[in-house]
Coordinates of C-alpha atoms and ligand atoms in Angstrom, one line a residue:
M1 CA -23.1 16.9 -8.9
T2 CA -24.1 17.2 -12.2
R3 CA -27.6 15.2 -12.3
R4 CA -28.3 17.5 -9.5
I5 CA -27.9 20.4 -11.1
F6 CA -29.2 18.9 -13.5
R7 CA -32.7 18.4 -12.1
S8 CA -32.4 21.5 -10.1
I9 CA -32.5 23.6 -13.5
C10 CA -35.3 21.3 -14.2
F11 CA -37.4 21.4 -11.8
V12 CA -36.8 25.4 -11.9
S13 CA -37.8 26.2 -15.8
V14 CA -40.9 23.4 -15.2
A15 CA -42.5 25.5 -11.7
V16 CA -41.1 29.3 -13.5
L17 CA -42.7 28.0 -16.5
L18 CA -46.3 26.6 -14.6
L19 CA -46.5 30.2 -12.6
A20 CA -45.9 32.0 -15.7
I21 CA -49.0 30.3 -17.7
A22 CA -51.1 30.2 -14.5
L23 CA -50.4 34.1 -14.0
V24 CA -50.9 34.6 -17.4
I25 CA -54.4 32.4 -17.5
G26 CA -54.7 34.7 -14.6
V27 CA -54.2 38.1 -16.5
L28 CA -56.4 37.3 -19.2
Y29 CA -59.9 35.6 -17.4
S30 CA -59.6 39.0 -15.3
Y31 CA -58.9 40.8 -18.4
F32 CA -61.5 38.9 -20.7
S33 CA -64.3 39.3 -17.4
A34 CA -63.4 43.0 -17.4
T35 CA -64.3 43.1 -20.9
Q36 CA -67.5 41.0 -21.3
Q37 CA -68.6 43.3 -18.4
E38 CA -67.9 46.9 -20.2
Q39 CA -70.1 45.2 -23.5
M40 CA -73.1 44.2 -21.3
R41 CA -73.1 48.0 -20.4
T42 CA -73.0 48.8 -23.9
Q43 CA -75.5 45.8 -24.7
V44 CA -77.5 47.0 -21.7
V45 CA -77.9 50.3 -23.2
L46 CA -78.3 50.1 -26.3
A47 CA -81.3 47.3 -25.7
A48 CA -82.8 50.0 -23.0
Q49 CA -82.4 52.7 -25.9
A50 CA -84.2 50.3 -28.2
V51 CA -87.0 48.9 -26.1
E52 CA -87.1 52.9 -24.8
H53 CA -88.8 53.2 -29.4
E54 CA -90.3 50.7 -30.0
G55 CA -91.4 48.9 -26.3
S56 CA -93.0 44.8 -27.0
L57 CA -92.5 45.2 -30.4
Y58 CA -88.8 45.3 -30.0
F59 CA -88.7 41.6 -28.8
E60 CA -90.8 40.5 -31.3
E61 CA -88.1 41.9 -33.4
L62 CA -85.7 40.3 -33.2
D63 CA -85.0 37.1 -34.7
A64 CA -87.7 34.0 -33.8
D65 CA -83.7 32.2 -34.3
L66 CA -82.2 34.5 -31.9
S67 CA -85.1 34.3 -30.0
S68 CA -85.5 31.4 -28.4
P69 CA -83.8 29.5 -25.1
E70 CA -81.5 27.2 -27.2
Q71 CA -80.2 30.5 -29.4
T72 CA -79.8 32.4 -25.7
V73 CA -77.5 29.9 -24.8
A74 CA -75.7 29.5 -28.3
T75 CA -74.7 33.8 -28.2
G76 CA -74.8 34.1 -24.9
F77 CA -77.2 36.7 -25.0
R78 CA -80.6 37.5 -22.5
I79 CA -82.7 40.3 -22.5
T80 CA -84.9 40.7 -20.2
W81 CA -88.0 43.5 -20.1
I82 CA -89.1 43.8 -16.2
S83 CA -92.0 46.0 -15.5
P84 CA -91.6 48.4 -12.5
D85 CA -93.5 46.2 -10.2
G86 CA -91.5 43.2 -11.4
T87 CA -93.6 41.5 -13.9
V88 CA -91.7 39.8 -16.7
L89 CA -93.4 41.0 -19.8
S90 CA -90.7 39.9 -22.3
D91 CA -87.9 37.7 -22.0
T92 CA -85.8 36.2 -25.5
A93 CA -85.1 32.6 -23.1
A94 CA -88.2 32.0 -21.5
D95 CA -92.2 33.0 -21.6
A96 CA -92.9 35.8 -20.2
G97 CA -95.5 34.2 -18.0
D98 CA -93.8 31.3 -16.6
L99 CA -91.0 33.5 -14.8
D100 CA -91.5 34.7 -10.8
N101 CA -91.2 37.8 -10.0
H102 CA -88.1 39.9 -10.7
L103 CA -88.7 42.2 -7.8
G104 CA -86.4 40.8 -5.9
R105 CA -82.9 40.3 -8.0
E106 CA -80.6 42.7 -7.0
E107 CA -79.6 44.3 -10.6
I108 CA -83.5 45.4 -10.6
R109 CA -83.5 47.1 -7.2
E110 CA -80.1 48.8 -8.1
A111 CA -82.3 49.8 -11.7
L112 CA -84.8 50.5 -9.6
D113 CA -83.6 52.5 -7.1
M114 CA -80.7 54.5 -9.4
G115 CA -81.0 54.0 -13.2
Y116 CA -78.2 51.3 -13.2
G117 CA -77.1 48.0 -11.4
E118 CA -75.3 45.0 -11.8
S119 CA -75.1 41.5 -10.1
V120 CA -73.2 38.1 -11.0
R121 CA -74.8 34.7 -10.0
Y122 CA -76.3 31.6 -10.5
S123 CA -78.6 31.5 -12.5
D124 CA -82.2 28.9 -11.8
T125 CA -83.3 29.0 -15.4
L126 CA -80.2 28.9 -17.1
T127 CA -78.2 26.0 -14.4
E128 CA -75.0 29.1 -15.1
R129 CA -73.2 31.6 -13.7
R130 CA -74.3 34.4 -15.4
I131 CA -73.3 38.3 -15.4
Y132 CA -76.2 40.6 -15.8
A133 CA -76.5 44.0 -16.0
A134 CA -80.8 46.2 -16.1
S135 CA -80.8 49.6 -16.8
R136 CA -84.2 51.7 -16.3
L137 CA -86.1 53.3 -18.6
S138 CA -87.8 56.4 -18.5
D139 CA -91.9 54.7 -18.2
G140 CA -90.2 52.9 -15.0
S141 CA -89.8 49.3 -16.1
V142 CA -85.9 47.8 -16.2
V143 CA -84.5 46.0 -18.9
R144 CA -81.5 43.8 -18.6
V145 CA -79.0 42.3 -20.1
S146 CA -77.8 38.7 -19.1
C147 CA -74.6 35.8 -20.1
T148 CA -73.0 33.3 -19.2
Q149 CA -69.9 35.0 -17.4
L150 CA -66.5 34.1 -18.4
A151 CA -65.4 30.2 -16.8
L152 CA -61.8 29.9 -16.0
F153 CA -62.3 25.6 -17.3
P154 CA -63.9 26.2 -20.7
L155 CA -61.1 29.4 -21.0
L156 CA -58.2 27.0 -20.2
M157 CA -59.5 24.0 -22.2
A158 CA -59.2 26.2 -25.2
M159 CA -56.3 27.1 -24.2
L160 CA -54.7 23.8 -24.5
P161 CA -53.0 22.6 -27.3
Q162 CA -51.1 26.2 -27.2
I163 CA -50.1 25.4 -23.4
A164 CA -48.9 22.0 -24.4
L165 CA -47.1 23.4 -27.3
T166 CA -45.9 26.1 -24.9
L167 CA -45.1 22.8 -22.4
V168 CA -43.8 19.9 -24.9
I169 CA -41.1 23.3 -26.8
T170 CA -40.5 24.9 -22.7
L171 CA -39.0 21.4 -21.2
V172 CA -36.9 20.1 -24.0
L173 CA -35.4 23.7 -24.1
A174 CA -35.3 23.0 -20.5
F175 CA -33.7 20.0 -20.5
L176 CA -31.2 21.2 -23.7
L177 CA -30.2 23.7 -21.5
A178 CA -29.5 22.5 -17.8
L179 CA -27.6 19.9 -19.7
Y180 CA -25.1 22.7 -21.3
E181 CA -25.4 24.7 -18.4
S182 CA -24.8 21.9 -15.2
K183 CA -21.7 20.1 -17.6
R184 CA -21.0 23.9 -17.6
L185 CA -21.2 24.9 -13.9
V186 CA -19.5 21.0 -12.5
K187 CA -16.6 21.4 -15.5
P188 CA -14.0 24.5 -13.8
L189 CA -14.4 22.1 -10.4
N190 CA -13.7 18.6 -12.3
E191 CA -10.6 20.2 -13.7
L192 CA -9.4 22.0 -10.0
D193 CA -6.0 21.6 -9.9
L194 CA -6.1 20.2 -5.5
D195 CA -2.2 21.5 -6.0
A196 CA -1.7 24.4 -7.8
L197 CA -4.5 25.5 -4.7
P198 CA -4.9 28.6 -3.9
A199 CA -3.2 29.7 -7.1
V200 CA -5.7 28.5 -8.8
P201 CA -8.3 32.0 -9.8
M202 CA -12.4 30.5 -10.0
Q203 CA -13.3 33.3 -11.7
G204 CA -17.0 32.8 -11.5
Y205 CA -17.0 31.2 -8.3
E206 CA -16.4 33.7 -5.8
E207 CA -18.4 31.5 -3.1
L208 CA -16.3 28.7 -2.6
R209 CA -14.1 30.6 -1.7
P210 CA -13.9 29.9 1.3
L211 CA -14.3 26.0 1.1
L212 CA -11.3 26.6 -1.6
S213 CA -9.2 27.8 0.8
R214 CA -10.0 25.0 3.7
L215 CA -8.9 23.0 1.2
S216 CA -6.3 24.1 0.4
A217 CA -4.8 24.0 3.8
Q218 CA -5.6 20.5 4.3
Q219 CA -3.8 19.6 1.1
T220 CA -0.8 20.5 2.9
Q221 CA -1.8 19.3 5.6
I222 CA -1.7 15.9 4.0
H223 CA 1.0 17.0 2.3
L224 CA 3.2 17.7 5.4
R225 CA 1.4 14.4 7.0
D226 CA 2.9 12.5 4.1
A227 CA 6.1 13.5 4.4
E228 CA 6.7 12.7 8.3
L229 CA 5.4 9.7 7.3
R230 CA 7.9 8.8 4.3
R231 CA 10.5 9.9 6.8
R232 CA 9.1 7.8 9.5
Q233 CA 9.1 4.6 6.6
D234 CA 12.6 6.0 5.2
E235 CA 14.0 5.8 9.0
F236 CA 12.5 2.2 9.5
R237 CA 13.2 0.7 6.5
A238 CA 16.9 2.3 7.5
V239 CA 17.3 0.5 10.6
T240 CA 15.2 -2.9 9.5
D241 CA 17.5 -2.7 6.3
G242 CA 20.4 -2.9 8.4
L243 CA 19.1 -5.6 10.5
S244 CA 21.2 -9.3 9.5
D245 CA 18.4 -10.8 10.2
G246 CA 15.1 -11.1 8.0
L247 CA 12.1 -9.2 9.6
I248 CA 8.6 -9.2 7.6
L249 CA 5.5 -6.7 9.1
F250 CA 1.9 -8.5 7.9
N251 CA -1.3 -7.3 8.3
V252 CA -3.8 -9.7 9.8
Q253 CA -4.9 -10.9 6.5
G254 CA -1.2 -12.2 6.1
T255 CA -0.5 -9.6 3.8
V256 CA 2.8 -7.9 2.9
I257 CA 3.3 -4.5 4.1
S258 CA 7.2 -4.4 5.2
T259 CA 9.8 -6.7 4.7
N260 CA 13.5 -6.0 5.0
R261 CA 16.8 -6.5 2.5
A262 CA 17.4 -9.1 4.9
A263 CA 14.4 -10.6 4.9
V264 CA 14.1 -10.5 0.4
R265 CA 17.2 -11.8 0.4
L266 CA 16.3 -14.8 2.5
M267 CA 14.0 -15.4 -0.4
P268 CA 13.7 -17.4 -3.9
K269 CA 14.3 -15.3 -6.6
P270 CA 10.6 -13.2 -6.9
P271 CA 7.9 -14.8 -9.3
S272 CA 8.5 -13.4 -12.8
I273 CA 5.4 -12.4 -12.8
V274 CA 5.6 -9.9 -10.1
R275 CA 6.5 -6.6 -11.2
R276 CA 10.1 -4.8 -9.9
T277 CA 9.4 -1.1 -9.0
K278 CA 11.5 0.3 -5.8
R279 CA 9.7 -1.3 -3.2
P280 CA 10.7 -4.7 -2.9
W281 CA 8.8 -7.8 -4.5
T282 CA 7.2 -9.0 -1.4
E283 CA 5.6 -6.4 0.3
G284 CA 2.1 -6.2 -0.5
Q285 CA 1.8 -10.2 -1.2
S286 CA -0.1 -12.3 0.7
V287 CA 1.5 -15.1 2.8
K288 CA 0.5 -17.9 0.5
A289 CA 2.7 -16.6 -2.3
L290 CA 6.0 -16.5 0.0
P291 CA 7.9 -19.3 -0.8
V292 CA 6.2 -22.4 1.0
E293 CA 9.1 -24.2 2.2
L294 CA 8.9 -21.1 4.6
G295 CA 5.8 -22.6 6.6
L296 CA 5.3 -18.6 7.0
E297 CA 1.0 -19.4 6.8
T298 CA 1.2 -22.6 9.2
L299 CA 3.5 -20.1 11.5
L300 CA 1.1 -17.2 11.1
E301 CA -1.5 -19.5 11.7
K302 CA 0.1 -21.0 14.7
A303 CA 1.4 -17.3 16.1
R304 CA -2.7 -15.9 15.9
H305 CA -3.7 -18.9 18.6
A306 CA -1.1 -19.9 20.4
G307 CA 0.6 -16.1 20.8
F308 CA 3.2 -16.6 19.4
S309 CA 4.8 -19.7 17.7
E310 CA 8.8 -20.6 16.3
S311 CA 9.8 -23.0 13.9
T312 CA 13.1 -24.1 11.9
V313 CA 12.9 -24.6 8.3
T314 CA 16.4 -25.5 5.9
V315 CA 16.4 -23.9 2.5
N316 CA 18.6 -24.1 0.0
N317 CA 21.1 -25.2 2.8
L318 CA 20.7 -23.1 5.4
T319 CA 19.3 -23.1 7.8
Y320 CA 16.7 -20.3 9.6
R321 CA 14.8 -19.9 12.9
L322 CA 11.7 -18.2 12.2
H323 CA 10.2 -16.5 15.4
A324 CA 6.6 -14.9 15.0
D325 CA 5.1 -12.4 17.3
P326 CA 1.3 -11.0 17.0
V327 CA 0.2 -7.7 17.2
V328 CA -2.0 -6.9 19.1
S329 CA -3.8 -3.5 20.6
E330 CA -7.1 -3.8 22.9
E331 CA -6.9 -7.3 22.2
D332 CA -7.2 -7.5 18.3
V333 CA -4.6 -9.1 16.1
L334 CA -3.9 -6.1 13.8
G335 CA -0.3 -8.1 12.2
F336 CA 2.3 -10.2 12.2
V337 CA 5.9 -9.4 13.8
V338 CA 8.3 -12.0 12.3
L339 CA 12.1 -12.4 12.2
I340 CA 14.1 -14.6 10.2
V341 CA 17.3 -16.0 11.9
N342 CA 19.8 -17.8 9.7
I343 CA 21.0 -20.1 11.7
T344 CA 23.8 -22.7 9.4
E345 CA 27.0 -20.6 11.2
R346 CA 25.7 -20.6 14.5
L347 CA 24.2 -25.0 13.7
R348 CA 27.2 -25.2 11.9
V349 CA 29.6 -23.5 15.3
E350 CA 27.3 -25.8 17.0
Q351 CA 28.0 -29.2 15.3
M352 CA 31.8 -27.9 15.2
R353 CA 32.8 -27.7 18.9
R354 CA 30.6 -31.3 19.9
E355 CA 33.1 -32.8 16.7
F356 CA 35.8 -30.8 18.8
T357 CA 34.7 -31.9 22.2
A358 CA 35.1 -35.3 21.1
N359 CA 37.4 -35.8 19.2
V360 CA 39.8 -33.9 22.0
S361 CA 38.5 -36.8 24.4
H362 CA 39.8 -39.0 22.1
E363 CA 42.9 -38.1 21.0
L364 CA 43.8 -37.4 25.4
K365 CA 42.7 -41.2 26.1
T366 CA 45.6 -42.4 23.2
P367 CA 47.9 -41.6 25.1
L368 CA 46.1 -41.8 28.5
H369 CA 45.1 -45.5 28.2
T370 CA 49.5 -46.1 27.1
I371 CA 50.5 -44.3 30.0
A372 CA 47.8 -46.4 32.3
G373 CA 48.8 -49.2 31.2
C374 CA 53.3 -47.9 31.0
S375 CA 52.4 -47.2 34.1
E376 CA 51.4 -50.0 36.1
L377 CA 52.8 -52.3 34.7
L378 CA 55.9 -50.1 36.6
S379 CA 54.9 -50.4 39.7
E380 CA 53.0 -53.8 39.9
G381 CA 56.2 -55.1 39.6
M382 CA 55.7 -56.8 36.4
V383 CA 58.4 -55.5 33.7
A384 CA 62.1 -56.9 33.7
P385 CA 64.6 -54.2 34.5
G386 CA 66.1 -54.0 31.2
D387 CA 62.5 -52.8 29.0
I388 CA 62.6 -49.5 32.6
P389 CA 64.0 -47.1 30.5
A390 CA 62.4 -48.1 27.6
F391 CA 58.5 -47.8 29.6
A392 CA 59.4 -44.5 31.1
A393 CA 60.4 -43.8 27.4
Q394 CA 56.8 -44.7 25.9
I395 CA 55.4 -42.6 29.2
H396 CA 57.7 -39.6 28.6
T397 CA 56.7 -39.8 24.9
E398 CA 53.5 -40.2 25.1
A399 CA 53.0 -37.6 27.4
Q400 CA 54.6 -35.3 25.2
R401 CA 52.0 -36.0 22.5
M402 CA 49.3 -34.7 25.9
I403 CA 51.2 -31.7 25.7
R404 CA 51.4 -30.5 22.3
L405 CA 47.6 -31.4 22.6
V406 CA 46.8 -29.3 25.3
E407 CA 49.1 -26.5 23.8
D408 CA 47.6 -26.8 20.8
I409 CA 44.0 -27.0 22.3
I410 CA 44.1 -23.8 24.2
K411 CA 46.4 -22.6 21.3
L412 CA 43.0 -22.8 19.0
S413 CA 40.3 -21.7 21.7
H414 CA 42.8 -18.1 22.6
L415 CA 42.8 -18.2 19.2
D416 CA 38.8 -18.2 18.7
E417 CA 38.3 -16.2 22.4
A418 CA 40.4 -13.7 22.0
A419 CA 39.4 -13.2 18.0
E420 CA 39.6 -9.2 15.9
D421 CA 40.7 -8.3 20.1
L422 CA 44.5 -9.7 20.4
P423 CA 46.3 -6.3 20.7
R424 CA 49.0 -6.1 17.7
T425 CA 52.7 -4.7 16.8
E426 CA 54.7 -3.6 14.0
M427 CA 56.8 -6.1 13.1
D428 CA 59.3 -7.9 10.2
L429 CA 57.7 -10.8 8.9
T430 CA 61.5 -11.6 7.3
A431 CA 63.1 -11.5 10.6
I432 CA 61.0 -13.5 12.5
G433 CA 60.7 -16.7 8.9
R434 CA 63.9 -16.4 9.6
R435 CA 64.3 -16.9 13.5
T436 CA 61.5 -20.0 13.4
V437 CA 63.4 -21.4 10.8
G438 CA 66.4 -22.0 11.9
S439 CA 64.5 -23.2 14.9
F440 CA 63.9 -26.0 13.1
S441 CA 67.6 -26.6 11.7
A442 CA 68.2 -29.4 14.2
M443 CA 64.9 -31.4 13.4
A444 CA 65.4 -30.8 9.6
E445 CA 69.3 -32.3 10.0
A446 CA 67.8 -34.8 11.8
A447 CA 64.9 -36.2 9.6
G448 CA 67.8 -35.6 6.4
V449 CA 66.1 -32.7 4.8
T450 CA 67.6 -29.6 3.3
L451 CA 66.3 -25.5 5.1
V452 CA 66.6 -22.9 2.6
F453 CA 65.6 -19.2 4.0
E454 CA 65.0 -16.9 1.0
G455 CA 64.2 -13.6 1.5
D456 CA 66.3 -10.3 3.1
E457 CA 64.4 -7.6 2.3
P458 CA 62.4 -6.9 5.9
L459 CA 59.2 -6.8 5.3
L460 CA 56.8 -5.3 8.7
L461 CA 53.3 -6.8 9.4
D462 CA 51.1 -5.4 11.5
G463 CA 50.9 -8.5 13.1
I464 CA 49.8 -10.3 16.7
P465 CA 52.5 -11.7 18.9
G466 CA 53.6 -14.7 18.7
Q467 CA 50.7 -15.9 15.3
P468 CA 53.6 -15.6 12.5
E469 CA 56.1 -17.5 14.3
A470 CA 53.1 -19.6 15.1
V471 CA 52.6 -19.9 10.8
V472 CA 55.8 -20.4 9.9
S473 CA 57.0 -22.7 12.4
N474 CA 53.6 -25.1 11.4
L475 CA 54.4 -24.8 7.9
C476 CA 57.9 -25.9 8.3
S477 CA 57.2 -28.7 10.6
N478 CA 55.2 -29.7 8.1
A479 CA 57.6 -29.8 5.6
I480 CA 60.3 -31.7 7.5
K481 CA 57.2 -34.4 8.6
Y482 CA 55.8 -34.8 5.6
N483 CA 59.0 -35.0 3.5
H484 CA 62.1 -38.2 3.1
P485 CA 65.2 -38.0 3.5
G486 CA 67.8 -35.8 1.6
G487 CA 64.7 -33.6 0.3
T488 CA 64.7 -30.4 1.1
V489 CA 62.7 -27.2 2.6
T490 CA 62.4 -23.9 1.1
V491 CA 60.6 -20.9 3.6
S492 CA 60.4 -17.8 1.5
V493 CA 59.0 -14.0 1.9
R494 CA 58.6 -11.4 0.1
A495 CA 56.8 -8.2 -1.2
I496 CA 54.0 -8.5 -3.6
S497 CA 52.1 -6.1 -5.8
P498 CA 47.9 -7.0 -5.4
S499 CA 47.8 -6.8 -9.2
E500 CA 50.3 -10.2 -9.3
T501 CA 48.0 -12.1 -7.6
G502 CA 44.5 -9.9 -8.5
V503 CA 44.0 -9.0 -4.8
E504 CA 43.2 -5.8 -3.5
T505 CA 44.9 -6.8 -0.1
D506 CA 47.7 -9.0 -0.9
R507 CA 51.5 -7.3 0.0
I508 CA 53.3 -9.9 1.9
R509 CA 54.3 -13.2 0.5
L510 CA 55.3 -16.5 3.0
R511 CA 55.4 -19.5 0.9
V512 CA 57.1 -22.6 2.5
A513 CA 57.4 -25.7 -0.4
D514 CA 58.7 -29.1 0.2
T515 CA 59.8 -31.9 -2.1
G516 CA 57.7 -34.6 0.6
I517 CA 54.7 -37.3 0.1
G518 CA 52.0 -34.8 -1.4
I519 CA 48.6 -34.6 -0.5
P520 CA 46.4 -36.4 -1.9
E521 CA 43.8 -33.5 -3.9
A522 CA 40.7 -35.6 -2.6
Y523 CA 42.5 -34.1 1.1
Q524 CA 43.4 -30.8 0.2
D525 CA 40.8 -29.1 1.5
R526 CA 40.5 -30.4 4.2
I527 CA 43.9 -29.9 6.2
F528 CA 42.8 -27.4 7.5
E529 CA 40.1 -29.2 10.1
R530 CA 41.0 -29.4 13.3
F531 CA 42.3 -33.2 14.0
F532 CA 42.1 -34.2 9.9
R533 CA 45.2 -36.1 9.1
V534 CA 45.9 -37.9 5.9
D535 CA 47.6 -40.8 7.6
K536 CA 47.1 -41.0 11.6
S537 CA 49.6 -43.2 12.0
R538 CA 52.1 -41.7 9.9
S539 CA 51.4 -38.3 12.0
K540 CA 51.5 -39.6 15.5
S541 CA 54.9 -41.8 14.3
V542 CA 55.8 -37.9 13.9
G543 CA 54.1 -36.0 17.0
G544 CA 51.0 -34.4 15.0
T545 CA 48.1 -33.1 16.3
G546 CA 45.8 -33.3 13.6
L547 CA 45.6 -29.4 15.2
G548 CA 49.0 -27.9 13.2
L549 CA 47.4 -26.4 10.1
S550 CA 44.1 -25.2 12.3
I551 CA 45.8 -23.0 13.8
V552 CA 47.8 -21.7 10.5
K553 CA 44.3 -21.4 8.6
H554 CA 43.1 -19.3 11.6
A555 CA 46.4 -16.8 12.6
V556 CA 46.1 -15.9 9.3
A557 CA 42.5 -15.4 8.8
L558 CA 43.2 -12.9 11.9
H559 CA 45.2 -11.1 10.5
G560 CA 43.0 -10.5 7.8
G561 CA 45.2 -12.5 4.7
R562 CA 44.8 -16.3 3.4
I563 CA 46.5 -19.0 3.1
E564 CA 46.7 -21.6 -0.2
V565 CA 48.3 -25.1 -0.8
E566 CA 49.6 -27.0 -4.1
S567 CA 50.3 -30.3 -3.7
R568 CA 50.7 -33.3 -6.0
E569 CA 51.1 -36.7 -4.3
G570 CA 55.0 -38.4 -3.9
A571 CA 56.7 -34.7 -5.5
G572 CA 55.9 -32.4 -2.8
T573 CA 53.5 -29.7 -1.4
V574 CA 53.8 -25.9 -1.0
F575 CA 51.8 -23.4 1.4
T576 CA 51.9 -20.2 0.3
V577 CA 50.5 -17.3 2.7
F578 CA 49.3 -13.9 1.9
F579 CA 49.3 -11.5 4.2
P580 CA 48.1 -7.6 4.1
Ligands
ADP601 P1 49.5 -32.4 11.6 O1 50.4 -32.4 13.3 O2 49.2 -33.8 11.7 O3 50.6 -32.4 11.1 P2 48.2 -30.6 10.3 O4 47.8 -30.0 11.3 O5 49.5 -29.5 10.5 O6 48.8 -31.8 11.9 O7 48.4 -31.0 9.0 C1 47.3 -32.5 8.5 C2 47.3 -33.3 7.9 O8 47.8 -32.8 6.9 C3 48.7 -33.7 8.2 O9 48.3 -34.8 8.8 C4 49.0 -34.5 7.0 O10 48.5 -35.5 6.5 C5 48.9 -33.3 6.0 N1 49.9 -32.7 5.7 C6 50.2 -30.8 6.3 N2 51.4 -30.2 5.6 C7 52.3 -30.9 5.1 C8 52.7 -31.5 4.4 N3 54.0 -30.4 4.3 N4 52.8 -32.1 3.4 C9 52.2 -33.2 3.2 N5 50.8 -33.2 3.6 C10 50.9 -32.5 4.5

């Protein structure tokens, strides 16, 4: 804009200047012409008076130099004396005898008729435009004075140095002024604060008021739209951030437009060069800048060609299922949506189920084989009558084991299925503990183990009916089963304060301590796994299923509690359960 104004000002200045020069020259030219004509009139009157008095003598008296044709041209004046019949009597520029009859000349005719005549025309004699003025004498003859008419071109040439100087000075001035003015005009526009519109008073720019009002209206609209867009973006972010699965939006070039929190969490640490902003570091990054191990580039490429694509990747021991869909509008791919689902837990559960099924089949097969074998021998009469009770007892034992196994499986699957939906009631853990421990007194006695219960104050628990009993009974039976004769089992319940453990939710502590065989440290983490047993044959011989501690852990978790184990091989084991 500055340049345009500058150019306009320069152009106008030069045009005005040239026009002014042309005008001045025109005015000067007409002024000089008028003056010249006036001079001619005076000259002719003077010459006429001289010729009237002196006749041909006047021409002779005229200086010889002056009367030469060259001088006539030089001074510009030529005086001619013409007789009433048109014959040239004397002439300062040519020989009178060489000149033709002048009666036909306009100024001569006018002078003969009216005493005075004038004309301007091209002179064949002097080959230039001349002004003629003629005056009639008393004898009827005519004296004519002529001179070269003032021409424009010579006038221009004469004034050229002045014109050129004026032009140069004016152009330099115009240039400097244009530079200053154009900057001065544009400055307020450049400094215009669009956010302060229309409050900014633009003095001297009244014509811009409609434009500024429109700008202001548009500015307001842009702000509104901006706010609306931001609101929608925030909403979108709030919704997507709430998703536990990762969501990444790419544009068609593969640049990340948006990532939700889960997606950013799935990414390894951002490269240190990435500047930390409020937005997730991934936004604005090219797909190439994202971790290669996620294989997103290949995923997008496949989705672009096949309409969708899926892949499974494992990063940092976690397995993700990636699903990419192109965003299509009127057959053009505008971008891609990538959903990243952490399927580690699902895979783990599936794996656990497979193992569980295999374990269950295996656990059931063994007693079934024994039952089938014994019953076959019995039915075929191949057992000596004295051995029949032993065979029957074997069948009974194996059947009992299967019943326990099936019962434990049912309990576990019941816990798996119902999970948090199980109804809860307020119950007294002390009463439950005392009652359950009491039911094991016979078993403890048979095993030669002293069973002690500690706890007298009622401890209320919002529990799932049957589950606290299952916890106490499984821990208690294990403590007896994996004990030595003469050993002790102490079951205690008491209220605790969170400060004792440092865990906010801990309120009730159930402890089952024994002086039994203990658990090797290497297995202490695994004893809660389904079907895990440290010593399989010992477990079997004492009627274990390998599911007891799984049920305990599950039941405790359903109550929002936690379980800890401390054990020393040969010295004993302490299971501690904390309930909220
Ligand atoms: P099981 O039915 O075999 O007892 P559990 O799940 O109850 O199955 O226990 C898993 C394994 O943990 C047991 O087989 C045993 O090896 C070990 N165990 C559990 N409780 C004790 C304990 N009090 N003392 C020693 N070992 C124990």
